[in-house]
Amino acid sequence: MTRPINVVVLGATGSIGQQTLDVIDRNPGRFKLFGLTEGVRSTNRQAEFLVQGKAGESDFDAQVEAMVTDPRCDLVVVAIPGARALMPTMSALKAGKEVALATKEVLVMAGALVMKAAAGRAQGAFPIAKSIRPIDSEHSAIWQCLWGEERENVRRLILTASGGPFWAHPDLDLDQVTVEQALNHPRWSMGPKVTVDSATLMNKGLELIEAHHLFGIPLDAISVSIHPQSVVHSLVEFVDGSLKAQLGRPDMRLPIAVALAYPDRLPDAVPPTTLSELSGLEFQELDEKRFPSVRLAREAAATGGGHPAVLNAANEEAVNAFLGREIPFSGIVRTVERALSAFTGSGGSLDQILEADRWTRAYIRNESGSLRAT
Ligand code: MG
């Protein structure tokens, strides 16, 4: 019998991290928790490496580096929220590790560089995401639809979006909605950052950039469809007119199980979906006027350089300001838009991308008075 796969979980105390530990616990012969990082809370876990603290602190970063590059480590699950996940992801890829990626910001900020670091082991295979296993449910769905397919046969990717808590209420004034309303997601249970991102639809904007890099599909061949039931997790359209979709209940343990076990599948990772649950599926066109995030993200990615990193950092800062009740909900997207038009830097190298990230956060702090007034 082959030995269990040694898994490192970065961000073990978050929502994805906890569910990853759950998948590992339920498959003890297959996976072993080799290392983990904890935030303020403890997971009470035993592992070869246990790193406590926050990414960005030098002690924490050095220990994470040692853990993800250790020769015994096989697979690194990246579930630290936000831009702080970028450096550990790059370290793991450069050390030749398999990476299961939950943090979309990594690909949004530095997609070209990250995919280049991953490509060494992909050997030109399609989908390139073989070397980075996506945990984001939409990208896991697309990845599964693409298994065994050729790049030239793919015409379009369709990302589904639940629409978040405000989509179905067109009369709501988005200047007035509260933090509690924004955190009340109708389908998925997730951390506060991604929950607010689904309410602004910025989550889908970030996912569009993520899909573009992961699967090497042009930005204008990726569209977004509102699908309130969150049963169809995303679709691929092929040149012959065929559509492939991946369906199931909204349960993140499935994409986590797929990423951990690839190319195998874990028995009973989630309860099966019954056909009666699939009746009444709806799909609607995205209202880009009320929710301009997807357009902003597409434009930032098309401009390239440091712009996607600015989009991401401005959004992170603005979401925090909204959660801190400093700006209104609609101020999030306005803040992102202002940072993008003020940015004049570049972003071809990792240093330039990190500089674009720092510039954006400083810009927002300096401008916070006038941004609050918007
Ligand atoms: Mg998603």
CSV table of C-alpha atoms and ligand atoms in Angstrom, one decimal:
chain,number,residue,atom,x,y,z
A,1,MET,CA,0.0,0.0,0.0
A,2,THR,CA,1.3,3.5,-0.8
A,3,ARG,CA,1.8,5.9,2.0
A,4,PRO,CA,-0.8,8.6,2.8
A,5,ILE,CA,-0.4,12.0,1.0
A,6,ASN,CA,1.2,14.5,3.3
A,7,VAL,CA,-1.0,17.6,3.2
A,8,VAL,CA,-0.2,21.1,4.5
A,9,VAL,CA,-3.2,23.3,5.2
A,10,LEU,CA,-2.5,27.1,5.1
A,11,GLY,CA,-5.3,28.8,6.9
A,12,ALA,CA,-6.6,25.8,8.8
A,13,THR,CA,-8.9,27.9,11.1
A,14,GLY,CA,-10.9,29.5,8.3
A,15,SER,CA,-14.0,28.0,6.7
A,16,ILE,CA,-12.2,26.2,3.8
A,17,GLY,CA,-9.4,25.1,6.2
A,18,GLN,CA,-11.9,23.6,8.6
A,19,GLN,CA,-13.7,21.7,5.9
A,20,THR,CA,-10.3,20.5,4.5
A,21,LEU,CA,-9.4,19.1,7.9
A,22,ASP,CA,-12.8,17.4,7.9
A,23,VAL,CA,-12.1,15.7,4.5
A,24,ILE,CA,-8.6,14.6,5.7
A,25,ASP,CA,-10.0,13.2,9.0
A,26,ARG,CA,-12.6,11.1,7.1
A,27,ASN,CA,-9.9,9.6,4.9
A,28,PRO,CA,-7.1,8.7,7.3
A,29,GLY,CA,-5.5,6.0,5.1
A,30,ARG,CA,-5.3,8.4,2.1
A,31,PHE,CA,-4.2,11.7,3.7
A,32,LYS,CA,-2.1,12.8,6.6
A,33,LEU,CA,-2.1,16.3,8.1
A,34,PHE,CA,1.6,17.1,7.7
A,35,GLY,CA,1.5,20.8,8.6
A,36,LEU,CA,-0.9,23.7,9.2
A,37,THR,CA,-1.2,27.4,10.0
A,38,GLU,CA,-3.6,28.7,12.6
A,39,GLY,CA,-4.9,32.2,13.1
A,40,VAL,CA,-6.1,33.4,16.5
A,41,ARG,CA,-8.1,30.2,17.3
A,42,SER,CA,-6.5,26.8,17.8
A,43,THR,CA,-7.5,23.6,15.8
A,44,ASN,CA,-6.1,21.4,18.6
A,45,ARG,CA,-4.3,19.4,15.9
A,46,GLN,CA,-1.1,17.4,16.0
A,47,ALA,CA,1.2,17.7,12.9
A,48,GLU,CA,4.8,17.8,12.0
A,49,PHE,CA,4.6,21.6,11.5
A,50,LEU,CA,2.3,23.9,13.4
A,51,VAL,CA,2.6,27.6,12.6
A,52,GLN,CA,0.6,30.2,14.5
A,53,GLY,CA,0.2,33.8,13.6
A,54,LYS,CA,-0.5,35.9,10.6
A,55,ALA,CA,0.9,35.9,7.0
A,56,GLY,CA,3.1,38.9,6.5
A,57,GLU,CA,4.8,38.6,9.9
A,58,SER,CA,8.5,37.6,9.2
A,59,ASP,CA,8.5,34.7,11.7
A,60,PHE,CA,5.3,33.2,10.3
A,61,ASP,CA,6.5,33.6,6.7
A,62,ALA,CA,9.9,31.9,7.4
A,63,GLN,CA,8.2,28.9,9.1
A,64,VAL,CA,5.6,28.6,6.3
A,65,GLU,CA,8.4,28.6,3.8
A,66,ALA,CA,10.2,25.8,5.6
A,67,MET,CA,6.9,23.8,5.9
A,68,VAL,CA,5.8,24.1,2.2
A,69,THR,CA,9.3,23.4,0.8
A,70,ASP,CA,9.9,20.4,3.1
A,71,PRO,CA,10.7,17.3,1.0
A,72,ARG,CA,8.1,15.3,2.9
A,73,CYS,CA,5.3,17.7,2.0
A,74,ASP,CA,3.3,16.5,-1.1
A,75,LEU,CA,0.3,18.8,-1.4
A,76,VAL,CA,-0.3,22.4,-0.1
A,77,VAL,CA,-3.9,23.6,0.4
A,78,VAL,CA,-3.8,27.4,0.2
A,79,ALA,CA,-6.7,28.8,2.1
A,80,ILE,CA,-5.2,32.0,3.7
A,81,PRO,CA,-7.6,34.8,2.7
A,82,GLY,CA,-6.4,37.6,0.4
A,83,ALA,CA,-3.1,38.8,-1.0
A,84,ARG,CA,-1.1,37.3,1.8
A,85,ALA,CA,-1.5,33.9,0.2
A,86,LEU,CA,0.6,34.9,-2.8
A,87,MET,CA,4.1,34.3,-1.5
A,88,PRO,CA,3.5,30.9,0.2
A,89,THR,CA,1.8,29.7,-3.0
A,90,MET,CA,4.8,30.8,-5.1
A,91,SER,CA,7.2,29.0,-2.7
A,92,ALA,CA,5.2,25.8,-2.8
A,93,LEU,CA,5.0,25.8,-6.6
A,94,LYS,CA,8.7,26.6,-7.0
A,95,ALA,CA,9.5,23.7,-4.7
A,96,GLY,CA,7.5,21.4,-7.0
A,97,LYS,CA,4.6,20.8,-4.7
A,98,GLU,CA,1.0,20.2,-5.8
A,99,VAL,CA,-1.1,23.1,-4.9
A,100,ALA,CA,-4.8,23.1,-4.1
A,101,LEU,CA,-5.8,26.7,-4.3
A,102,ALA,CA,-8.8,28.2,-2.6
A,103,THR,CA,-7.5,31.8,-2.5
A,104,LYS,CA,-8.5,33.4,-5.8
A,105,GLU,CA,-6.6,36.6,-5.1
A,106,VAL,CA,-3.3,34.7,-5.8
A,107,LEU,CA,-4.3,34.2,-9.5
A,108,VAL,CA,-6.0,37.6,-9.7
A,109,MET,CA,-2.8,39.5,-8.6
A,110,ALA,CA,-0.2,37.4,-10.3
A,111,GLY,CA,-1.9,34.9,-12.6
A,112,ALA,CA,0.8,34.9,-15.3
A,113,LEU,CA,3.7,34.5,-12.9
A,114,VAL,CA,1.8,31.8,-10.8
A,115,MET,CA,0.9,29.8,-13.9
A,116,LYS,CA,4.5,30.0,-15.2
A,117,ALA,CA,5.7,28.7,-11.8
A,118,ALA,CA,3.1,25.8,-12.1
A,119,ALA,CA,3.6,25.1,-15.8
A,120,GLY,CA,6.9,23.1,-15.3
A,121,ARG,CA,5.0,20.1,-14.1
A,122,ALA,CA,2.0,20.5,-16.4
A,123,GLN,CA,4.1,19.6,-19.5
A,124,GLY,CA,1.7,21.5,-21.8
A,125,ALA,CA,-1.3,19.4,-20.7
A,126,PHE,CA,-4.7,20.8,-21.0
A,127,PRO,CA,-6.3,21.9,-18.8
A,128,ILE,CA,-3.3,23.6,-17.4
A,129,ALA,CA,-5.1,23.7,-14.0
A,130,LYS,CA,-3.7,20.1,-13.5
A,131,SER,CA,-0.7,21.6,-11.8
A,132,ILE,CA,-2.9,23.9,-9.6
A,133,ARG,CA,-6.0,22.2,-8.4
A,134,PRO,CA,-8.8,24.8,-8.0
A,135,ILE,CA,-10.9,24.7,-4.8
A,136,ASP,CA,-13.2,27.6,-5.9
A,137,SER,CA,-16.4,25.8,-6.7
A,138,GLU,CA,-16.9,27.3,-10.1
A,139,HIS,CA,-13.3,26.5,-11.2
A,140,SER,CA,-13.6,23.0,-9.8
A,141,ALA,CA,-16.7,22.6,-11.9
A,142,ILE,CA,-15.0,23.9,-15.1
A,143,TRP,CA,-11.9,21.8,-14.3
A,144,GLN,CA,-14.0,18.6,-14.0
A,145,CYS,CA,-15.9,19.5,-17.3
A,146,LEU,CA,-12.5,19.9,-19.0
A,147,TRP,CA,-11.0,16.5,-17.9
A,148,GLY,CA,-10.1,14.6,-21.1
A,149,GLU,CA,-10.9,17.6,-23.4
A,150,GLU,CA,-8.7,19.4,-25.9
A,151,ARG,CA,-8.1,23.2,-25.7
A,152,GLU,CA,-9.1,23.9,-29.3
A,153,ASN,CA,-12.6,22.3,-28.7
A,154,VAL,CA,-13.5,24.8,-26.0
A,155,ARG,CA,-15.5,27.8,-27.1
A,156,ARG,CA,-16.6,29.5,-23.9
A,157,LEU,CA,-16.7,29.2,-20.1
A,158,ILE,CA,-19.8,30.2,-18.2
A,159,LEU,CA,-19.4,31.1,-14.6
A,160,THR,CA,-22.5,30.8,-12.5
A,161,ALA,CA,-23.3,33.3,-9.7
A,162,SER,CA,-25.9,33.0,-7.0
A,163,GLY,CA,-26.3,36.8,-7.2
A,164,GLY,CA,-25.8,37.2,-3.5
A,165,PRO,CA,-28.4,38.6,-1.1
A,166,PHE,CA,-29.3,41.8,-3.1
A,167,TRP,CA,-29.7,40.4,-6.6
A,168,ALA,CA,-33.3,39.4,-6.2
A,169,HIS,CA,-34.3,42.7,-4.6
A,170,PRO,CA,-33.9,45.4,-7.3
A,171,ASP,CA,-35.7,47.9,-5.2
A,172,LEU,CA,-33.1,47.9,-2.4
A,173,ASP,CA,-31.0,51.0,-2.3
A,174,LEU,CA,-27.4,49.7,-2.3
A,175,ASP,CA,-26.3,53.0,-0.5
A,176,GLN,CA,-28.4,52.0,2.5
A,177,VAL,CA,-27.9,48.2,2.9
A,178,THR,CA,-26.3,47.1,6.2
A,179,VAL,CA,-23.3,44.8,7.0
A,180,GLU,CA,-25.7,42.3,8.5
A,181,GLN,CA,-27.7,42.2,5.2
A,182,ALA,CA,-24.6,41.8,3.1
A,183,LEU,CA,-23.4,38.9,5.3
A,184,ASN,CA,-26.7,37.1,5.0
A,185,HIS,CA,-25.8,35.0,1.9
A,186,PRO,CA,-28.8,33.0,0.6
A,187,ARG,CA,-26.9,29.8,-0.4
A,188,TRP,CA,-23.3,29.4,0.7
A,189,SER,CA,-21.7,29.6,4.2
A,190,MET,CA,-18.4,31.4,3.8
A,191,GLY,CA,-16.0,33.8,5.5
A,192,PRO,CA,-17.0,37.6,5.7
A,193,LYS,CA,-14.7,38.8,2.9
A,194,VAL,CA,-16.0,36.4,0.2
A,195,THR,CA,-19.6,36.8,1.4
A,196,VAL,CA,-19.4,40.6,0.9
A,197,ASP,CA,-17.7,39.9,-2.5
A,198,SER,CA,-20.7,37.8,-3.6
A,199,ALA,CA,-23.0,40.6,-2.5
A,200,THR,CA,-21.1,43.1,-4.7
A,201,LEU,CA,-20.6,40.5,-7.4
A,202,MET,CA,-16.9,41.3,-7.2
A,203,ASN,CA,-16.4,37.7,-6.3
A,204,LYS,CA,-17.5,36.8,-9.9
A,205,GLY,CA,-15.1,39.5,-11.3
A,206,LEU,CA,-12.2,38.0,-9.4
A,207,GLU,CA,-13.3,34.5,-10.5
A,208,LEU,CA,-13.4,35.6,-14.2
A,209,ILE,CA,-9.7,36.6,-13.9
A,210,GLU,CA,-9.0,33.4,-12.0
A,211,ALA,CA,-10.6,31.3,-14.8
A,212,HIS,CA,-8.7,33.2,-17.5
A,213,HIS,CA,-5.4,32.3,-16.0
A,214,LEU,CA,-6.2,28.8,-14.8
A,215,PHE,CA,-7.6,27.5,-18.1
A,216,GLY,CA,-5.9,29.8,-20.6
A,217,ILE,CA,-9.2,31.0,-22.0
A,218,PRO,CA,-9.5,34.6,-23.3
A,219,LEU,CA,-11.4,37.1,-21.1
A,220,ASP,CA,-14.1,37.7,-23.7
A,221,ALA,CA,-14.8,34.0,-24.0
A,222,ILE,CA,-15.8,33.8,-20.3
A,223,SER,CA,-19.2,35.0,-19.3
A,224,VAL,CA,-21.3,35.2,-16.1
A,225,SER,CA,-24.8,33.9,-15.6
A,226,ILE,CA,-26.9,34.5,-12.5
A,227,HIS,CA,-28.2,31.1,-11.2
A,228,PRO,CA,-29.9,31.7,-7.9
A,229,GLN,CA,-30.2,27.9,-6.9
A,230,SER,CA,-26.4,27.4,-7.0
A,231,VAL,CA,-26.8,23.8,-8.2
A,232,VAL,CA,-25.0,24.2,-11.5
A,233,HIS,CA,-21.6,25.2,-10.4
A,234,SER,CA,-20.4,26.4,-13.8
A,235,LEU,CA,-20.4,25.3,-17.5
A,236,VAL,CA,-18.2,24.8,-20.5
A,237,GLU,CA,-19.4,25.3,-24.1
A,238,PHE,CA,-17.7,23.4,-26.8
A,239,VAL,CA,-17.2,24.1,-30.5
A,240,ASP,CA,-19.9,21.6,-31.5
A,241,GLY,CA,-22.5,23.4,-29.5
A,242,SER,CA,-22.4,21.0,-26.6
A,243,LEU,CA,-22.6,22.3,-23.0
A,244,LYS,CA,-21.1,20.4,-20.1
A,245,ALA,CA,-21.9,21.4,-16.5
A,246,GLN,CA,-21.0,20.1,-13.1
A,247,LEU,CA,-23.9,19.9,-10.6
A,248,GLY,CA,-24.4,19.3,-7.0
A,249,ARG,CA,-25.4,20.8,-3.7
A,250,PRO,CA,-23.6,24.0,-2.6
A,251,ASP,CA,-21.1,22.2,-0.3
A,252,MET,CA,-17.4,23.2,-0.4
A,253,ARG,CA,-16.3,19.7,0.8
A,254,LEU,CA,-16.9,18.5,-2.8
A,255,PRO,CA,-14.4,20.8,-4.6
A,256,ILE,CA,-12.0,20.2,-1.6
A,257,ALA,CA,-12.3,16.4,-2.0
A,258,VAL,CA,-11.9,16.7,-5.8
A,259,ALA,CA,-8.7,18.8,-5.4
A,260,LEU,CA,-7.2,16.5,-2.7
A,261,ALA,CA,-7.9,13.2,-4.4
A,262,TYR,CA,-7.3,14.1,-8.1
A,263,PRO,CA,-7.4,12.2,-10.3
A,264,ASP,CA,-9.3,9.8,-8.0
A,265,ARG,CA,-12.7,10.6,-6.4
A,266,LEU,CA,-13.5,10.1,-2.7
A,267,PRO,CA,-16.5,7.9,-2.0
A,268,ASP,CA,-19.3,9.8,-0.2
A,269,ALA,CA,-17.4,13.1,-0.1
A,270,VAL,CA,-20.9,14.8,0.1
A,271,PRO,CA,-24.4,13.4,0.1
A,272,PRO,CA,-25.7,12.6,-3.5
A,273,THR,CA,-27.8,15.1,-5.3
A,274,THR,CA,-31.3,13.8,-6.1
A,275,LEU,CA,-32.9,14.6,-9.4
A,276,SER,CA,-35.9,16.2,-7.7
A,277,GLU,CA,-33.5,18.8,-6.3
A,278,LEU,CA,-32.7,19.8,-9.9
A,279,SER,CA,-36.2,21.0,-10.9
A,280,GLY,CA,-36.7,24.7,-11.3
A,281,LEU,CA,-33.2,25.8,-12.2
A,282,GLU,CA,-33.1,29.4,-13.4
A,283,PHE,CA,-30.5,31.4,-15.3
A,284,GLN,CA,-30.6,35.2,-15.7
A,285,GLU,CA,-28.4,37.7,-17.4
A,286,LEU,CA,-26.1,39.8,-15.2
A,287,ASP,CA,-27.2,43.4,-14.7
A,288,GLU,CA,-23.9,45.2,-15.2
A,289,LYS,CA,-25.3,48.6,-14.5
A,290,ARG,CA,-26.4,47.8,-11.0
A,291,PHE,CA,-23.5,45.4,-10.4
A,292,PRO,CA,-20.5,46.8,-12.4
A,293,SER,CA,-17.9,44.6,-10.6
A,294,VAL,CA,-17.5,42.0,-13.4
A,295,ARG,CA,-17.0,44.8,-16.0
A,296,LEU,CA,-14.4,46.5,-13.8
A,297,ALA,CA,-12.5,43.2,-13.3
A,298,ARG,CA,-12.6,42.3,-17.0
A,299,GLU,CA,-11.2,45.8,-17.9
A,300,ALA,CA,-8.5,45.6,-15.2
A,301,ALA,CA,-7.4,42.1,-16.5
A,302,ALA,CA,-7.4,43.3,-20.1
A,303,THR,CA,-5.2,46.3,-19.1
A,304,GLY,CA,-3.0,43.9,-17.3
A,305,GLY,CA,0.2,44.9,-15.5
A,306,GLY,CA,-0.5,45.9,-11.9
A,307,HIS,CA,-4.2,46.7,-12.6
A,308,PRO,CA,-5.6,43.3,-11.4
A,309,ALA,CA,-3.5,43.6,-8.2
A,310,VAL,CA,-4.9,47.2,-7.7
A,311,LEU,CA,-8.5,45.9,-8.2
A,312,ASN,CA,-7.9,43.2,-5.7
A,313,ALA,CA,-6.2,45.3,-3.0
A,314,ALA,CA,-8.7,48.2,-3.4
A,315,ASN,CA,-11.5,45.7,-3.0
A,316,GLU,CA,-9.9,44.1,0.1
A,317,GLU,CA,-9.5,47.5,1.7
A,318,ALA,CA,-12.9,48.7,0.7
A,319,VAL,CA,-14.6,45.5,2.0
A,320,ASN,CA,-12.8,46.0,5.4
A,321,ALA,CA,-13.9,49.6,5.5
A,322,PHE,CA,-17.5,48.5,4.8
A,323,LEU,CA,-17.3,45.8,7.5
A,324,GLY,CA,-16.0,48.5,9.8
A,325,ARG,CA,-19.0,50.6,8.9
A,326,GLU,CA,-16.8,53.3,7.5
A,327,ILE,CA,-18.2,53.4,3.9
A,328,PRO,CA,-21.6,52.4,2.5
A,329,PHE,CA,-22.0,49.1,0.5
A,330,SER,CA,-22.1,50.9,-2.8
A,331,GLY,CA,-18.8,52.7,-1.8
A,332,ILE,CA,-16.9,49.4,-2.2
A,333,VAL,CA,-17.1,49.4,-6.0
A,334,ARG,CA,-16.7,53.2,-6.2
A,335,THR,CA,-13.4,52.8,-4.2
A,336,VAL,CA,-12.1,50.1,-6.5
A,337,GLU,CA,-13.0,52.2,-9.6
A,338,ARG,CA,-11.2,55.3,-8.2
A,339,ALA,CA,-8.0,53.3,-7.3
A,340,LEU,CA,-7.9,51.8,-10.7
A,341,SER,CA,-8.1,55.1,-12.5
A,342,ALA,CA,-5.5,56.7,-10.2
A,343,PHE,CA,-3.0,53.9,-10.7
A,344,THR,CA,-0.1,54.6,-13.1
A,345,GLY,CA,2.4,51.9,-12.1
A,346,SER,CA,3.3,48.7,-13.8
A,347,GLY,CA,3.2,45.0,-12.8
A,348,GLY,CA,5.3,42.7,-14.9
A,349,SER,CA,7.4,41.3,-12.1
A,350,LEU,CA,6.5,39.9,-8.7
A,351,ASP,CA,8.1,43.0,-7.0
A,352,GLN,CA,6.0,45.3,-9.2
A,353,ILE,CA,2.8,43.4,-8.3
A,354,LEU,CA,3.6,43.6,-4.6
A,355,GLU,CA,4.4,47.4,-5.1
A,356,ALA,CA,1.0,47.9,-6.8
A,357,ASP,CA,-0.6,46.2,-3.9
A,358,ARG,CA,1.2,48.4,-1.4
A,359,TRP,CA,0.5,51.6,-3.5
A,360,THR,CA,-3.2,50.8,-3.5
A,361,ARG,CA,-3.5,50.3,0.3
A,362,ALA,CA,-1.6,53.5,0.9
A,363,TYR,CA,-3.7,55.4,-1.7
A,364,ILE,CA,-6.9,54.2,0.0
A,365,ARG,CA,-5.6,55.2,3.5
A,366,ASN,CA,-4.6,58.7,2.2
A,367,GLU,CA,-7.9,59.1,0.4
A,368,SER,CA,-10.1,57.6,3.1
A,369,GLY,CA,-11.7,60.8,4.1
A,370,SER,CA,-12.9,61.6,0.6
A,371,LEU,CA,-13.8,57.9,-0.1
A,372,ARG,CA,-16.0,57.9,3.0
A,373,ALA,CA,-17.8,60.9,1.6
A,374,THR,CA,-18.6,59.2,-1.7
B,1,MG,MG,-16.6,30.7,-6.1
